[in-house]
């Protein structure tokens, strides 16, 4: 299921990335986990509603990039000392 964000402006999304938002990272990991055996080339991951411009941005993950995406998100979970999820991410990376 796609993760939905409702933001006032694109700067709020940029701040989530800069601040290594744990909820966003958890959502991305969950989407990859749910689609680990997909035959689809891309998976919609995040739907961002930007209020001030009236736009919807959909971020997708290429299934070939699952491992790289998980490695980047592993670093976010390490940063937040979410070691339980780190172990789960590592197991998924090993499967890939």
mmCIF file of C-alpha atoms in Angstrom:
data_model
loop_
_atom_site.group_PDB
_atom_site.id
_atom_site.type_symbol
_atom_site.label_atom_id
_atom_site.label_comp_id
_atom_site.label_asym_id
_atom_site.label_seq_id
_atom_site.Cartn_x
_atom_site.Cartn_y
_atom_site.Cartn_z
ATOM 1 C CA UNK A 1 0.000 0.000 0.000
ATOM 2 C CA UNK A 2 1.333 3.410 -0.979
ATOM 3 C CA UNK A 3 2.454 5.808 1.776
ATOM 4 C CA UNK A 4 0.616 9.136 1.567
ATOM 5 C CA UNK A 5 1.971 12.472 2.714
ATOM 6 C CA UNK A 6 -0.069 15.655 2.946
ATOM 7 C CA UNK A 7 2.240 18.655 2.991
ATOM 8 C CA UNK A 8 1.801 22.402 2.678
ATOM 9 C CA UNK A 9 4.793 22.810 0.360
ATOM 10 C CA UNK A 10 7.684 20.918 -1.229
ATOM 11 C CA UNK A 11 10.114 22.337 1.333
ATOM 12 C CA UNK A 12 8.415 20.204 3.987
ATOM 13 C CA UNK A 13 9.250 17.097 1.951
ATOM 14 C CA UNK A 14 12.833 18.260 1.510
ATOM 15 C CA UNK A 15 13.062 18.665 5.291
ATOM 16 C CA UNK A 16 11.820 15.101 5.817
ATOM 17 C CA UNK A 17 14.684 13.875 3.642
ATOM 18 C CA UNK A 18 17.299 16.113 5.273
ATOM 19 C CA UNK A 19 16.134 15.158 8.768
ATOM 20 C CA UNK A 20 16.171 11.440 7.885
ATOM 21 C CA UNK A 21 12.495 10.995 8.749
ATOM 22 C CA UNK A 22 12.027 7.596 10.364
ATOM 23 C CA UNK A 23 8.331 7.220 9.474
ATOM 24 C CA UNK A 24 9.017 7.801 5.784
ATOM 25 C CA UNK A 25 11.874 5.314 5.887
ATOM 26 C CA UNK A 26 9.725 2.710 7.645
ATOM 27 C CA UNK A 27 7.060 3.153 4.975
ATOM 28 C CA UNK A 28 9.584 2.627 2.174
ATOM 29 C CA UNK A 29 10.984 -0.493 3.846
ATOM 30 C CA UNK A 30 7.459 -1.841 4.348
ATOM 31 C CA UNK A 31 6.544 -1.266 0.702
ATOM 32 C CA UNK A 32 9.669 -3.068 -0.470
ATOM 33 C CA UNK A 33 9.007 -5.929 1.968
ATOM 34 C CA UNK A 34 5.434 -6.290 0.706
ATOM 35 C CA UNK A 35 6.668 -6.372 -2.897
ATOM 36 C CA UNK A 36 9.847 -8.411 -2.486
ATOM 37 C CA UNK A 37 8.723 -11.050 -4.989
ATOM 38 C CA UNK A 38 7.026 -8.736 -7.443
ATOM 39 C CA UNK A 39 7.456 -9.120 -11.161
ATOM 40 C CA UNK A 40 6.563 -5.455 -11.653
ATOM 41 C CA UNK A 41 9.405 -3.223 -12.778
ATOM 42 C CA UNK A 42 8.381 -0.277 -10.594
ATOM 43 C CA UNK A 43 6.402 0.007 -7.380
ATOM 44 C CA UNK A 44 4.649 3.234 -6.362
ATOM 45 C CA UNK A 45 5.961 3.988 -2.880
ATOM 46 C CA UNK A 46 5.041 7.493 -1.764
ATOM 47 C CA UNK A 47 2.241 9.790 -2.849
ATOM 48 C CA UNK A 48 2.882 13.400 -1.846
ATOM 49 C CA UNK A 49 0.063 15.936 -1.892
ATOM 50 C CA UNK A 50 1.517 19.456 -2.104
ATOM 51 C CA UNK A 51 -1.157 21.903 -0.991
ATOM 52 C CA UNK A 52 0.348 25.226 -2.129
ATOM 53 C CA UNK A 53 0.804 24.105 -5.732
ATOM 54 C CA UNK A 54 -2.139 21.718 -5.912
ATOM 55 C CA UNK A 55 0.018 18.874 -7.199
ATOM 56 C CA UNK A 56 0.413 15.204 -6.409
ATOM 57 C CA UNK A 57 3.870 13.686 -6.761
ATOM 58 C CA UNK A 58 4.250 9.908 -6.852
ATOM 59 C CA UNK A 59 7.631 8.438 -6.015
ATOM 60 C CA UNK A 60 8.237 4.933 -7.306
ATOM 61 C CA UNK A 61 10.966 2.409 -6.612
ATOM 62 C CA UNK A 62 12.442 0.357 -9.423
ATOM 63 C CA UNK A 63 12.394 -3.277 -8.301
ATOM 64 C CA UNK A 64 16.008 -3.617 -9.461
ATOM 65 C CA UNK A 65 16.904 -0.912 -6.926
ATOM 66 C CA UNK A 66 15.310 -2.587 -3.896
ATOM 67 C CA UNK A 67 18.649 -3.590 -2.351
ATOM 68 C CA UNK A 68 20.242 -0.150 -2.842
ATOM 69 C CA UNK A 69 17.136 1.552 -1.462
ATOM 70 C CA UNK A 70 17.171 -0.713 1.580
ATOM 71 C CA UNK A 71 20.850 0.013 2.191
ATOM 72 C CA UNK A 72 20.137 3.766 2.171
ATOM 73 C CA UNK A 73 17.210 3.262 4.537
ATOM 74 C CA UNK A 74 19.282 1.009 6.785
ATOM 75 C CA UNK A 75 21.524 4.022 7.429
ATOM 76 C CA UNK A 76 18.491 6.081 8.476
ATOM 77 C CA UNK A 77 17.428 3.404 10.969
ATOM 78 C CA UNK A 78 20.979 3.191 12.313
ATOM 79 C CA UNK A 79 20.981 6.991 12.719
ATOM 80 C CA UNK A 80 17.788 6.744 14.807
ATOM 81 C CA UNK A 81 19.140 3.706 16.681
ATOM 82 C CA UNK A 82 16.220 1.585 15.509
ATOM 83 C CA UNK A 83 18.300 -1.561 15.636
ATOM 84 C CA UNK A 84 15.394 -4.004 15.572
ATOM 85 C CA UNK A 85 14.324 -2.696 12.174
ATOM 86 C CA UNK A 86 17.981 -2.647 11.101
ATOM 87 C CA UNK A 87 18.097 -6.415 11.614
ATOM 88 C CA UNK A 88 14.909 -6.863 9.578
ATOM 89 C CA UNK A 89 16.280 -4.716 6.754
ATOM 90 C CA UNK A 90 19.537 -6.695 6.745
ATOM 91 C CA UNK A 91 17.580 -9.959 6.420
ATOM 92 C CA UNK A 92 15.673 -8.566 3.426
ATOM 93 C CA UNK A 93 18.882 -7.352 1.790
ATOM 94 C CA UNK A 94 20.364 -10.838 2.218
ATOM 95 C CA UNK A 95 17.326 -12.337 0.455
ATOM 96 C CA UNK A 96 17.839 -10.028 -2.507
#
